[in-house]
Tab-separated table of C-alpha atoms in Angstrom:
chain	number	residue	atom	x	y	z
A	19	ASN	CA	-22.813	-22.907	180.109
A	20	HIS	CA	-22.879	-26.315	182.857
A	21	PRO	CA	-22.555	-29.331	181.046
A	22	GLN	CA	-25.890	-31.265	180.761
A	23	ILE	CA	-26.362	-34.831	181.371
A	24	GLU	CA	-29.017	-37.663	181.527
A	25	LEU	CA	-29.399	-39.336	184.864
A	26	VAL	CA	-31.683	-40.095	187.693
A	27	GLU	CA	-31.273	-38.372	189.960
A	28	ILE	CA	-30.278	-39.734	193.448
A	29	ILE	CA	-30.658	-37.778	196.664
A	30	GLU	CA	-30.339	-38.577	200.455
A	31	GLY	CA	-32.275	-41.192	201.240
A	32	CYS	CA	-32.620	-43.123	198.476
A	33	ARG	CA	-32.209	-47.217	198.246
A	34	LEU	CA	-29.937	-49.108	195.535
A	35	PRO	CA	-27.994	-51.928	195.173
A	36	VAL	CA	-24.206	-51.075	195.498
A	37	LEU	CA	-21.405	-53.180	194.073
A	38	ARG	CA	-18.421	-53.981	196.857
A	39	LYS	CA	-15.739	-56.972	197.185
A	40	ASN	CA	-17.070	-59.764	200.206
A	41	GLN	CA	-14.432	-61.270	202.384
A	42	GLU	CA	-13.456	-63.839	200.001
A	43	ASN	CA	-13.461	-60.881	197.619
A	44	GLU	CA	-16.070	-62.120	195.526
A	45	ASP	CA	-18.490	-59.645	194.308
A	46	GLU	CA	-21.426	-58.836	195.566
A	47	TRP	CA	-24.716	-56.358	195.662
A	48	PRO	CA	-26.351	-55.846	199.006
A	49	LEU	CA	-28.989	-53.058	199.472
A	50	ALA	CA	-27.671	-49.579	200.509
A	51	GLU	CA	-28.389	-46.361	201.974
A	52	VAL	CA	-27.765	-42.898	200.612
A	53	LEU	CA	-26.435	-40.751	203.512
A	54	SER	CA	-24.817	-37.789	201.107
A	55	VAL	CA	-23.835	-36.687	197.961
A	56	ARG	CA	-21.015	-34.579	196.857
A	57	ASP	CA	-20.529	-33.027	193.733
A	58	LEU	CA	-17.616	-33.223	192.020
A	59	PRO	CA	-16.958	-31.679	188.667
A	60	ARG	CA	-16.345	-34.754	186.440
A	61	THR	CA	-18.272	-37.042	188.439
A	62	PRO	CA	-20.544	-37.120	191.515
A	63	LEU	CA	-19.975	-39.652	195.078
A	64	TYR	CA	-22.235	-41.161	196.933
A	65	TYR	CA	-21.918	-42.097	200.992
A	66	VAL	CA	-23.702	-45.479	201.337
A	67	HIS	CA	-24.735	-47.376	204.614
A	68	TYR	CA	-24.764	-50.867	203.885
A	69	ILE	CA	-27.908	-51.682	204.900
A	70	ASP	CA	-27.917	-54.496	207.896
A	71	PHE	CA	-23.537	-54.363	207.741
A	72	ASN	CA	-21.769	-51.933	210.014
A	73	LYS	CA	-21.497	-49.044	209.472
A	74	ARG	CA	-17.004	-49.211	209.506
A	75	LEU	CA	-17.915	-50.511	205.909
A	76	ASP	CA	-19.713	-47.333	205.447
A	77	GLU	CA	-18.071	-45.560	202.066
A	78	TRP	CA	-18.003	-42.626	199.294
A	79	VAL	CA	-18.723	-44.807	195.830
A	80	THR	CA	-18.866	-44.354	192.003
A	81	PRO	CA	-21.829	-44.151	189.803
A	82	ASP	CA	-20.875	-47.012	188.297
A	83	ARG	CA	-20.942	-48.948	191.240
A	84	LEU	CA	-24.723	-48.545	191.841
A	85	ASP	CA	-27.702	-50.683	190.309
A	86	MET	CA	-29.854	-48.287	188.960
A	87	LYS	CA	-32.630	-50.439	187.833
A	88	LYS	CA	-33.787	-51.323	191.654
A	89	LEU	CA	-33.626	-47.232	192.651
A	90	GLN	CA	-36.137	-46.438	195.639
A	91	PHE	CA	-36.543	-43.254	196.690
A	92	PRO	CA	-37.560	-42.338	200.222
A	93	LYS	CA	-41.073	-42.684	201.031
A	94	LYS	CA	-43.410	-39.901	200.912
A	95	GLU	CA	-45.305	-38.949	203.792
A	96	ALA	CA	-47.817	-35.802	204.787
A	97	ARG	CA	-46.872	-33.431	207.291
A	98	THR	CA	-47.669	-34.014	210.809
A	99	PRO	CA	-50.009	-30.975	212.119
A	100	PRO	CA	-47.939	-29.284	215.100
A	101	LYS	CA	-47.297	-30.938	218.747
A	102	ASN	CA	-47.144	-29.228	221.945
A	103	GLY	CA	-46.095	-25.344	219.414
A	104	LEU	CA	-43.587	-27.383	217.741
A	105	PRO	CA	-44.213	-27.733	213.460
A	106	GLY	CA	-43.914	-31.438	212.574
A	107	SER	CA	-41.703	-32.851	209.471
A	108	GLY	CA	-42.174	-35.238	206.614
A	109	PRO	CA	-38.398	-36.902	207.195
A	110	GLY	CA	-38.847	-38.762	203.737
A	111	SER	CA	-40.309	-36.386	201.780
A	112	PRO	CA	-38.199	-34.684	199.064
A	113	GLU	CA	-40.331	-31.289	199.347
A	114	ARG	CA	-39.346	-31.111	203.487
A	115	ASP	CA	-37.897	-27.587	204.168
A	116	VAL	CA	-34.617	-28.918	205.070
A	117	SER	CA	-33.727	-24.830	206.285
A	118	ALA	CA	-35.319	-25.322	209.567
A	119	SER	CA	-34.513	-27.980	213.009
A	120	ALA	CA	-36.841	-30.442	212.935
A	121	PRO	CA	-37.027	-31.366	216.206
A	122	SER	CA	-37.894	-35.630	216.612
A	123	ARG	CA	-40.939	-36.983	216.723
A	124	GLY	CA	-42.178	-39.841	219.222
A	125	LYS	CA	-39.957	-40.291	222.374
A	126	THR	CA	-37.083	-37.941	223.212
A	127	LEU	CA	-33.839	-38.912	224.261
A	128	PRO	CA	-33.110	-37.153	227.796
A	129	ALA	CA	-30.425	-34.464	228.160
A	130	PRO	CA	-27.282	-35.535	229.078
A	131	VAL	CA	-26.155	-34.214	232.161
A	132	TYR	CA	-22.898	-33.408	230.637
A	133	PRO	CA	-22.561	-30.952	227.292
A	134	ALA	CA	-21.853	-32.860	224.486
A	135	LEU	CA	-18.155	-32.754	222.238
A	136	ARG	CA	-20.454	-32.475	218.393
A	137	ASP	CA	-22.752	-29.160	217.837
A	138	PRO	CA	-26.213	-29.093	219.691
A	139	SER	CA	-27.634	-27.592	216.347
A	140	PHE	CA	-27.828	-30.684	213.904
A	141	SER	CA	-31.555	-31.897	214.249
A	142	SER	CA	-33.037	-35.511	214.779
A	143	THR	CA	-35.746	-36.930	212.731
A	144	PRO	CA	-36.800	-40.269	212.479
A	145	ARG	CA	-36.428	-43.255	210.088
A	146	GLU	CA	-39.287	-44.363	207.615
A	147	GLN	CA	-39.774	-47.181	206.131
A	148	HIS	CA	-38.989	-46.738	201.875
A	149	GLN	CA	-41.336	-48.283	199.327
A	150	PRO	CA	-39.238	-49.059	195.663
A	151	LEU	CA	-40.335	-46.786	193.393
A	152	ALA	CA	-42.608	-47.481	190.679
A	153	ALA	CA	-41.493	-46.522	187.708
A	154	LEU	CA	-38.028	-44.761	187.002
A	155	THR	CA	-37.665	-41.672	185.431
A	156	THR	CA	-34.906	-40.324	183.522
A	157	VAL	CA	-34.554	-36.303	183.726
A	158	ASN	CA	-31.705	-33.524	182.609
A	159	ILE	CA	-30.348	-31.474	184.659
A	160	PRO	CA	-27.044	-29.797	185.780
A	161	LEU	CA	-25.050	-31.556	187.454
A	162	ASN	CA	-23.871	-28.648	189.882
A	163	HIS	CA	-28.163	-28.632	190.126
A	164	LEU	CA	-28.198	-32.330	192.650
A	165	THR	CA	-30.733	-32.042	195.223
A	166	HIS	CA	-29.092	-32.422	198.775
A	167	MET	CA	-31.263	-34.231	201.985
A	168	TRP	CA	-29.803	-33.930	204.397
A	169	ARG	CA	-31.951	-37.130	206.216
A	170	ALA	CA	-31.585	-37.974	209.829
A	171	TRP	CA	-33.276	-40.318	212.369
A	172	PHE	CA	-32.489	-42.286	216.311
A	173	LEU	CA	-34.071	-44.862	218.194
A	174	LEU	CA	-34.923	-44.436	221.499
A	175	VAL	CA	-35.548	-47.871	222.957
A	176	CYS	CA	-35.937	-49.016	226.844
A	177	GLY	CA	-36.514	-52.011	228.853
A	178	LYS	CA	-35.878	-54.390	231.674
A	179	GLN	CA	-33.037	-57.090	231.943
A	180	LYS	CA	-34.579	-60.387	232.960
A	181	LEU	CA	-32.214	-62.419	234.930
A	182	ILE	CA	-32.245	-65.831	236.879
A	183	THR	CA	-29.499	-68.030	238.971
A	184	PHE	CA	-28.843	-71.589	238.876
A	185	PHE	CA	-26.802	-73.672	240.872
A	186	VAL	CA	-23.795	-76.569	239.744
A	187	SER	CA	-23.423	-79.706	240.801
A	188	TRP	CA	-21.363	-82.946	238.744
A	189	LYS	CA	-23.112	-85.699	238.039
A	190	ASN	CA	-21.282	-88.765	236.718
A	191	GLY	CA	-18.250	-87.334	235.460
A	192	SER	CA	-18.586	-85.376	231.816
A	193	THR	CA	-22.619	-84.453	232.809
A	194	ARG	CA	-23.022	-81.801	235.123
A	195	ARG	CA	-26.453	-80.865	236.971
A	196	LEU	CA	-28.273	-77.914	237.680
A	197	ILE	CA	-30.650	-77.719	240.754
A	198	PRO	CA	-33.176	-75.768	239.911
A	199	PRO	CA	-34.218	-72.646	241.950
A	200	GLN	CA	-35.892	-73.565	245.360
A	201	PRO	CA	-40.136	-73.636	245.501
A	202	GLY	CA	-41.152	-70.342	246.915
A	203	ARG	CA	-38.908	-68.003	245.827
A	204	LYS	CA	-39.265	-65.811	243.183
A	205	ARG	CA	-36.144	-66.340	239.929
A	206	LYS	CA	-35.981	-63.959	237.496
A	207	THR	CA	-36.310	-65.291	234.498
A	208	CYS	CA	-33.509	-65.291	231.445
A	209	GLY	CA	-33.872	-65.460	228.009
A	210	GLY	CA	-31.463	-67.728	226.165
A	211	THR	CA	-30.892	-65.325	223.145
A	212	ASP	CA	-27.869	-64.401	220.944
A	213	GLU	CA	-27.690	-60.576	222.681
A	214	ASP	CA	-28.325	-61.924	226.183
A	215	SER	CA	-25.239	-60.830	227.871
A	216	GLN	CA	-26.269	-56.895	226.172
A	217	ASP	CA	-29.877	-56.866	225.787
A	218	SER	CA	-32.663	-57.927	227.707
A	219	SER	CA	-34.510	-61.385	226.898
A	220	ASP	CA	-37.651	-60.002	225.040
A	221	GLY	CA	-35.368	-58.265	222.598
A	222	ILE	CA	-35.891	-54.665	223.925
A	223	PRO	CA	-32.194	-53.069	224.845
A	224	SER	CA	-31.615	-51.852	228.411
A	225	ALA	CA	-32.090	-48.773	228.804
A	226	PRO	CA	-28.436	-46.759	228.382
A	227	ARG	CA	-26.823	-44.359	230.704
A	228	MET	CA	-26.200	-40.697	229.426
A	229	THR	CA	-23.763	-39.542	231.940
A	230	GLY	CA	-19.321	-40.026	231.191
A	231	SER	CA	-16.669	-40.169	228.884
A	232	LEU	CA	-18.085	-42.261	226.588
A	233	VAL	CA	-21.753	-42.845	227.096
A	234	SER	CA	-24.068	-45.494	224.986
A	235	ASP	CA	-26.564	-44.216	221.997
A	236	ARG	CA	-28.094	-45.914	220.395
A	237	SER	CA	-29.515	-43.087	218.641
A	238	HIS	CA	-26.976	-42.117	215.328
A	239	ASP	CA	-29.158	-38.496	215.858
A	240	ASP	CA	-28.144	-37.071	213.096
A	241	ILE	CA	-26.306	-37.261	209.311
A	242	VAL	CA	-22.745	-36.143	210.322
A	243	THR	CA	-22.050	-38.159	213.122
A	244	ARG	CA	-23.616	-41.630	211.188
A	245	MET	CA	-20.723	-39.808	207.951
A	246	LYS	CA	-16.843	-40.947	209.287
A	247	ASN	CA	-15.109	-37.553	209.408
A	248	ILE	CA	-11.577	-38.395	209.370
A	249	ASP	CA	-9.829	-39.988	206.487
A	250	CYS	CA	-6.481	-41.185	208.461
A	251	ILE	CA	-4.738	-40.967	211.686
A	252	GLU	CA	-1.271	-40.745	211.759
A	253	LEU	CA	-0.359	-42.551	215.381
A	254	GLY	CA	3.558	-43.510	216.125
A	255	ARG	CA	4.628	-45.293	213.320
A	256	HIS	CA	0.892	-47.050	212.527
A	257	ARG	CA	-1.543	-45.873	210.072
A	258	LEU	CA	-5.354	-46.108	211.112
A	259	LYS	CA	-8.417	-45.681	209.004
A	260	PRO	CA	-11.404	-44.465	211.478
A	261	TRP	CA	-14.440	-46.376	211.391
A	262	TYR	CA	-16.628	-44.294	212.850
A	263	PHE	CA	-17.435	-40.005	213.062
A	264	SER	CA	-15.398	-39.019	215.854
A	265	PRO	CA	-16.461	-35.156	216.228
A	266	TYR	CA	-12.538	-34.130	216.141
A	267	PRO	CA	-12.283	-30.228	215.615
A	268	GLN	CA	-14.114	-28.941	212.410
A	269	GLU	CA	-10.948	-27.693	211.028
A	270	LEU	CA	-9.463	-30.727	210.722
A	271	THR	CA	-11.831	-32.537	209.755
A	272	GLY	CA	-10.850	-32.015	205.979
A	273	LEU	CA	-7.192	-32.746	205.530
A	274	PRO	CA	-5.780	-35.771	204.264
A	275	ILE	CA	-3.741	-37.540	207.513
A	276	LEU	CA	-4.680	-36.082	211.437
A	277	TYR	CA	-1.267	-36.976	213.263
A	278	LEU	CA	-1.653	-38.020	217.081
A	279	CYS	CA	1.283	-37.728	219.446
A	280	GLU	CA	1.525	-40.992	220.486
A	281	TYR	CA	2.000	-40.283	223.748
A	282	CYS	CA	-0.129	-37.571	224.962
A	283	LEU	CA	-2.404	-38.566	222.116
A	284	LYS	CA	-2.462	-34.787	221.355
A	285	TYR	CA	-3.725	-33.988	217.467
A	286	LEU	CA	-1.631	-31.595	215.312
A	287	LYS	CA	-2.292	-30.940	211.874
A	288	SER	CA	0.587	-31.712	210.063
A	289	LEU	CA	3.640	-33.650	210.411
A	290	LYS	CA	6.253	-30.085	210.539
A	291	CYS	CA	3.309	-29.751	213.771
A	292	LEU	CA	4.130	-33.063	215.159
A	293	GLN	CA	7.135	-32.910	215.205
A	294	ARG	CA	7.335	-29.700	216.279
A	295	HIS	CA	5.004	-30.804	219.250
A	296	LEU	CA	7.530	-33.889	219.788
A	297	THR	CA	10.451	-31.541	220.838
A	298	LYS	CA	8.855	-30.245	223.912
A	299	CYS	CA	7.074	-33.441	225.124
A	300	ASN	CA	8.239	-34.769	227.126
A	301	LEU	CA	6.468	-38.393	227.545
A	302	ARG	CA	7.296	-41.420	226.692
A	303	HIS	CA	4.511	-43.514	227.935
A	304	PRO	CA	0.767	-42.427	229.181
A	305	PRO	CA	0.807	-40.582	232.301
A	306	GLY	CA	-0.411	-42.190	236.007
A	307	ASN	CA	0.674	-44.740	237.770
A	308	GLU	CA	1.893	-48.370	236.163
A	309	ILE	CA	0.251	-50.825	238.051
A	310	TYR	CA	0.943	-53.461	236.188
A	311	ARG	CA	4.502	-55.041	234.453
A	312	LYS	CA	5.014	-58.320	232.593
A	313	GLY	CA	7.637	-58.402	230.515
A	314	THR	CA	7.167	-55.519	227.048
A	315	ILE	CA	3.273	-55.126	228.730
A	316	SER	CA	2.244	-52.816	230.778
A	317	PHE	CA	-0.727	-50.791	232.070
A	318	PHE	CA	-1.110	-47.366	233.348
A	319	GLU	CA	-3.833	-46.119	235.298
A	320	ILE	CA	-4.745	-42.744	234.169
A	321	ASP	CA	-7.444	-40.675	237.151
A	322	GLY	CA	-9.584	-38.997	234.348
A	323	ARG	CA	-9.566	-35.695	236.860
A	324	LYS	CA	-6.228	-35.316	236.985
A	325	ASN	CA	-5.657	-35.954	233.607
A	326	LYS	CA	-8.269	-34.039	231.722
A	327	THR	CA	-6.902	-33.593	228.962
A	328	TYR	CA	-5.170	-37.063	227.900
A	329	SER	CA	-8.457	-38.537	228.837
A	330	GLN	CA	-10.836	-36.695	226.958
A	331	ASN	CA	-7.813	-37.052	223.627
A	332	LEU	CA	-7.822	-40.699	224.631
A	333	CYS	CA	-11.999	-40.473	224.127
A	334	LEU	CA	-11.949	-39.077	220.657
A	335	LEU	CA	-9.588	-41.412	219.499
A	336	ALA	CA	-11.393	-44.911	220.668
A	337	LYS	CA	-14.826	-43.154	218.921
A	338	CYS	CA	-13.176	-43.627	216.147
A	339	PHE	CA	-13.586	-47.107	216.537
A	340	LEU	CA	-16.880	-47.224	218.949
A	341	ASP	CA	-19.742	-46.231	216.608
A	342	HIS	CA	-22.310	-47.743	220.138
A	343	LYS	CA	-21.131	-44.256	222.219
A	344	THR	CA	-21.593	-41.056	222.125
A	345	LEU	CA	-18.588	-38.377	222.944
A	346	TYR	CA	-18.909	-36.302	226.629
A	347	TYR	CA	-16.407	-33.452	227.999
A	348	ASP	CA	-16.956	-34.556	231.670
A	349	THR	CA	-14.193	-37.382	232.444
A	350	ASP	CA	-13.582	-36.548	236.284
A	351	PRO	CA	-16.019	-40.044	237.250
A	352	PHE	CA	-13.844	-42.224	235.176
A	353	LEU	CA	-10.437	-44.409	235.386
A	354	PHE	CA	-8.815	-45.214	232.469
A	355	TYR	CA	-6.540	-48.026	231.971
A	356	VAL	CA	-3.924	-48.637	229.137
A	357	MET	CA	-2.127	-50.617	227.942
A	358	THR	CA	1.299	-50.509	226.105
A	359	GLU	CA	3.799	-51.823	224.337
A	360	TYR	CA	7.190	-51.566	225.533
A	361	ASP	CA	10.652	-50.655	223.010
A	362	SER	CA	13.806	-48.453	223.675
A	363	LYS	CA	11.696	-45.360	221.878
A	364	GLY	CA	8.876	-45.790	225.019
A	365	PHE	CA	5.628	-47.195	225.824
A	366	HIS	CA	3.429	-47.088	222.633
A	367	ILE	CA	-0.467	-47.637	223.268
A	368	VAL	CA	-2.012	-50.633	222.070
A	369	GLY	CA	-6.124	-50.525	223.936
A	370	TYR	CA	-7.323	-49.032	227.050
A	371	PHE	CA	-10.381	-49.776	229.062
A	372	SER	CA	-12.382	-46.791	231.234
A	373	LYS	CA	-14.225	-48.219	234.191
A	374	GLU	CA	-16.339	-45.602	236.439
A	375	LYS	CA	-14.878	-44.600	240.460
A	376	GLU	CA	-18.143	-45.613	241.338
A	377	SER	CA	-20.348	-47.461	240.180
A	378	THR	CA	-24.213	-49.171	241.042
A	379	GLU	CA	-24.374	-51.619	238.445
A	380	ASP	CA	-21.292	-53.438	239.391
A	381	TYR	CA	-20.030	-52.238	235.947
A	382	ASN	CA	-16.200	-52.367	235.893
A	383	VAL	CA	-15.748	-51.335	232.153
A	384	ALA	CA	-17.612	-48.509	230.773
A	385	CYS	CA	-15.641	-48.572	227.710
A	386	ILE	CA	-13.061	-51.178	226.173
A	387	LEU	CA	-11.142	-50.914	222.597
A	388	THR	CA	-8.027	-52.639	221.142
A	389	LEU	CA	-6.795	-50.039	218.490
A	390	PRO	CA	-6.707	-51.599	214.659
A	391	PRO	CA	-3.020	-52.591	213.978
A	392	TYR	CA	-2.568	-54.701	217.231
A	393	GLN	CA	-6.468	-56.123	217.094
A	394	ARG	CA	-6.618	-60.595	216.522
A	395	ARG	CA	-3.127	-60.931	218.384
A	396	GLY	CA	-4.901	-61.460	221.843
A	397	TYR	CA	-4.598	-58.145	222.978
A	398	GLY	CA	-8.632	-58.046	223.790
A	399	LYS	CA	-8.821	-60.663	225.545
A	400	LEU	CA	-6.201	-59.486	227.602
A	401	LEU	CA	-7.349	-56.133	228.407
A	402	ILE	CA	-10.826	-58.119	229.505
A	403	GLU	CA	-8.492	-60.463	232.314
A	404	PHE	CA	-6.985	-57.004	233.958
A	405	SER	CA	-10.208	-55.570	234.392
A	406	TYR	CA	-11.726	-58.828	236.173
A	407	GLU	CA	-8.041	-58.902	238.395
A	408	LEU	CA	-8.699	-55.766	239.481
A	409	SER	CA	-12.279	-56.346	240.778
A	410	LYS	CA	-10.063	-59.717	242.046
A	411	VAL	CA	-8.394	-57.020	244.563
A	412	GLU	CA	-11.256	-55.424	244.922
A	413	GLY	CA	-13.379	-58.014	246.181
A	414	LYS	CA	-16.076	-57.261	243.476
A	415	THR	CA	-17.497	-59.348	240.996
A	416	GLY	CA	-18.367	-57.306	237.415
A	417	THR	CA	-19.672	-57.291	234.321
A	418	PRO	CA	-18.774	-55.417	231.119
A	419	GLU	CA	-21.140	-51.595	230.706
A	420	LYS	CA	-23.451	-52.429	227.771
A	421	PRO	CA	-24.577	-51.996	224.912
A	422	LEU	CA	-21.428	-53.416	223.372
A	423	SER	CA	-19.991	-53.930	220.281
A	424	ASP	CA	-19.982	-56.322	218.173
A	425	LEU	CA	-16.843	-57.262	218.390
A	426	GLY	CA	-16.588	-56.653	221.770
A	427	LEU	CA	-19.468	-59.217	222.744
A	428	LEU	CA	-17.340	-61.462	220.827
A	429	SER	CA	-13.835	-60.855	222.370
A	430	TYR	CA	-16.029	-61.098	226.323
A	431	ARG	CA	-18.289	-64.424	225.098
A	432	SER	CA	-14.957	-65.638	224.154
A	433	TYR	CA	-12.951	-64.806	227.207
A	434	TRP	CA	-16.289	-65.752	229.656
A	435	THR	CA	-16.475	-69.347	228.247
A	436	GLN	CA	-12.654	-69.915	228.610
A	437	THR	CA	-12.576	-68.892	231.866
A	438	ILE	CA	-15.829	-70.754	232.767
A	439	LEU	CA	-14.579	-73.852	231.098
A	440	GLU	CA	-11.010	-73.875	232.919
A	441	ILE	CA	-12.617	-73.429	235.685
A	442	LEU	CA	-15.346	-76.027	235.549
A	443	MET	CA	-12.413	-78.580	233.731
A	444	ASN	CA	-9.760	-78.190	236.495
A	445	LEU	CA	-12.723	-79.137	238.887
A	446	LYS	CA	-11.049	-82.046	241.103
A	447	PRO	CA	-12.979	-85.185	242.807
A	448	GLU	CA	-12.888	-84.544	246.698
A	449	ASN	CA	-12.734	-86.757	249.931
A	450	GLY	CA	-13.683	-89.777	247.097
A	451	GLU	CA	-16.577	-87.577	245.633
A	452	ARG	CA	-17.873	-86.473	242.410
A	453	PRO	CA	-16.850	-82.740	242.870
A	454	GLN	CA	-19.164	-80.006	243.127
A	455	ILE	CA	-19.592	-76.574	242.472
A	456	THR	CA	-22.042	-72.634	242.675
A	457	ILE	CA	-22.567	-70.359	239.956
A	458	ASN	CA	-22.290	-68.358	243.145
A	459	GLU	CA	-18.784	-70.197	243.384
A	460	ILE	CA	-17.634	-69.704	240.031
A	461	SER	CA	-18.083	-65.836	240.014
A	462	GLU	CA	-16.107	-65.649	242.750
A	463	ILE	CA	-13.183	-67.396	241.775
A	464	THR	CA	-13.200	-65.603	238.503
A	465	SER	CA	-14.869	-61.966	240.042
A	466	VAL	CA	-17.751	-63.037	236.640
A	467	LYS	CA	-20.612	-61.694	237.537
A	468	LYS	CA	-23.304	-64.955	238.116
A	469	GLU	CA	-25.749	-63.201	235.526
A	470	ASP	CA	-22.522	-63.363	232.662
A	471	VAL	CA	-21.728	-66.653	234.227
A	472	ILE	CA	-25.509	-68.165	233.390
A	473	SER	CA	-25.680	-66.420	229.256
A	474	THR	CA	-22.555	-68.177	228.843
A	475	LEU	CA	-23.190	-71.335	229.519
A	476	GLN	CA	-27.129	-70.535	227.699
A	477	TYR	CA	-25.008	-69.062	224.479
A	478	LEU	CA	-22.291	-72.055	224.731
A	479	ASN	CA	-26.195	-74.574	224.364
A	480	LEU	CA	-25.089	-76.697	227.436
A	481	ILE	CA	-27.695	-76.432	229.731
A	482	ASN	CA	-31.133	-79.150	229.013
A	483	TYR	CA	-33.545	-79.509	231.455
A	484	TYR	CA	-33.915	-83.207	232.368
A	485	LYS	CA	-36.443	-85.448	234.242
A	486	GLY	CA	-37.427	-82.107	236.179
A	487	GLN	CA	-33.446	-81.495	237.275
A	488	TYR	CA	-30.995	-78.357	234.928
A	489	ILE	CA	-28.726	-81.164	233.529
A	490	LEU	CA	-25.291	-78.596	232.327
A	491	THR	CA	-23.594	-81.225	229.418
A	492	LEU	CA	-19.934	-80.733	228.078
A	493	SER	CA	-19.151	-82.676	224.952
A	494	GLU	CA	-16.596	-83.727	223.821
A	495	ASP	CA	-16.297	-81.304	220.757
A	496	ILE	CA	-17.223	-79.024	223.612
A	497	VAL	CA	-14.003	-79.633	225.546
A	498	GLU	CA	-11.219	-80.019	222.565
A	499	GLY	CA	-12.234	-77.327	220.907
A	500	HIS	CA	-11.625	-75.640	224.785
A	501	GLU	CA	-8.071	-77.277	224.784
A	502	ARG	CA	-7.382	-75.664	221.357
A	503	ALA	CA	-8.129	-72.246	222.064
A	504	MET	CA	-6.163	-72.418	225.228
A	505	GLN	CA	-2.760	-73.733	223.201
A	506	LYS	CA	-3.279	-70.267	220.745
A	507	ARG	CA	-4.090	-68.165	223.860
A	508	HIS	CA	-0.158	-66.909	224.988
A	509	LEU	CA	-0.816	-63.985	226.570
A	510	ARG	CA	-2.193	-63.910	229.750
A	511	ILE	CA	-1.825	-61.817	232.837
A	512	ASP	CA	0.288	-62.422	236.210
A	513	SER	CA	-1.201	-61.049	238.919
A	514	LYS	CA	2.469	-61.086	240.724
A	515	GLY	CA	3.050	-58.507	238.199
A	516	LEU	CA	0.054	-56.178	239.532
A	517	HIS	CA	0.683	-53.255	242.238
A	518	PHE	CA	-2.771	-51.784	242.975
A	519	THR	CA	-4.783	-50.103	245.962
A	520	PRO	CA	-8.351	-49.747	245.395
A	521	LYS	CA	-8.939	-46.401	246.690
A	522	ASP	CA	-12.846	-45.505	248.014
A	523	TRP	CA	-14.039	-42.825	246.275
A	524	SER	CA	-17.382	-43.439	247.886
A	525	LYS	CA	-15.151	-41.397	251.659
A	526	ARG	CA	-13.836	-39.086	249.331
A	527	GLY	CA	-15.824	-35.534	248.423
A	528	LYS	CA	-14.563	-35.370	244.709
A	529	TRP	CA	-12.639	-37.632	242.790
């Protein structure tokens, strides 16, 4: 006999307010969606995603944190008729047959060039709007008979990025004048939204690239990848709490701790296995060539083809903290630049970025990550600065691959702001005339792509249209804010410590 309790049946897809602590450690009740129900002997657990919050805040919660009075069930929807010989599905309907794999309706994602690490059998169905429950119904049911509904959805949006170029010159000391585009020459326009450097001006993100080691992913295409599957990772002297799903082997996902060798990044199931591995592992630094060293900071260049296992293990670790990417096997077309901190025991990984060996879009970064123990200490900007230092040696301008994560966008905007303001504030008059500079010159000096220079100026709201001309004004607040920020920025790349010779990958038969 199973114990009978009086409860409201909560299924996957339900929405309701959930108690959590905010940054000020105060109670708040944001709306959340139930992604999964775990039926335990004493009390059920609910895996919830807070609506309009980042997925890294998703968590398992107990029933006492749920506001049952405002429960919303998924919207019921009639089954769609068969289309192209494929059965339809009612994504929000509790009566939906979950035993069959239902294909996505509407647009479908293009087939990836490389096989995904995750199981391709998981189905995808579109997300639907929910409606509030009109009347709360109480039922008596056995605890272990709670219905489990697996819901999944995807979102695919494509668009074209619109860009514009200006020219910058000085006007009356602290005011900078932007010369408008010449008549007769067509210029593409760029919107001034907060997402300029990430998305196009019409609010529709650029179509993500579907090849490579970590590929742009806006699909969130199944319930499994929407949930964190690793509880804890031990990497050297640090224990990391993953933010997102990463497709490590399924037999490792139930472990309380996943152990990683901090030098080769091999994953192991127990501390004993790790200790045995360390007696055999000869690495004390990432494989590849050390191309930069200053103080305790070093950078290693790793070829994704020559060091495939390390590169794949690095991508698996990175996916724990990057939600906007999907993992793929093929690392051959990529170079990985791993930043390390040196001590008597070896070179400890701090973060990394990857880049394509050949990029038709002028990307100088594909993925970039600073591991959580090293965040908010200036290492993110150091990684970004190093990527542009490589672009300077290559004689190119570069830009990070879109879309950027929320934290990545903040780091890049901050770096672009400091770099551009540093150039403008250090300009000096020549031959008694007011100094002048163009967007092209800023781009050439910094290796920052012109569009990123322009979007940064627009984001800072420095561009104004005055008497038929574009005026760029630096207020005292901006100047003082920049000076304070630069005083806190202690970590910088010294070009003298860089020993790097770029390769012409286009002349090579295979990477």
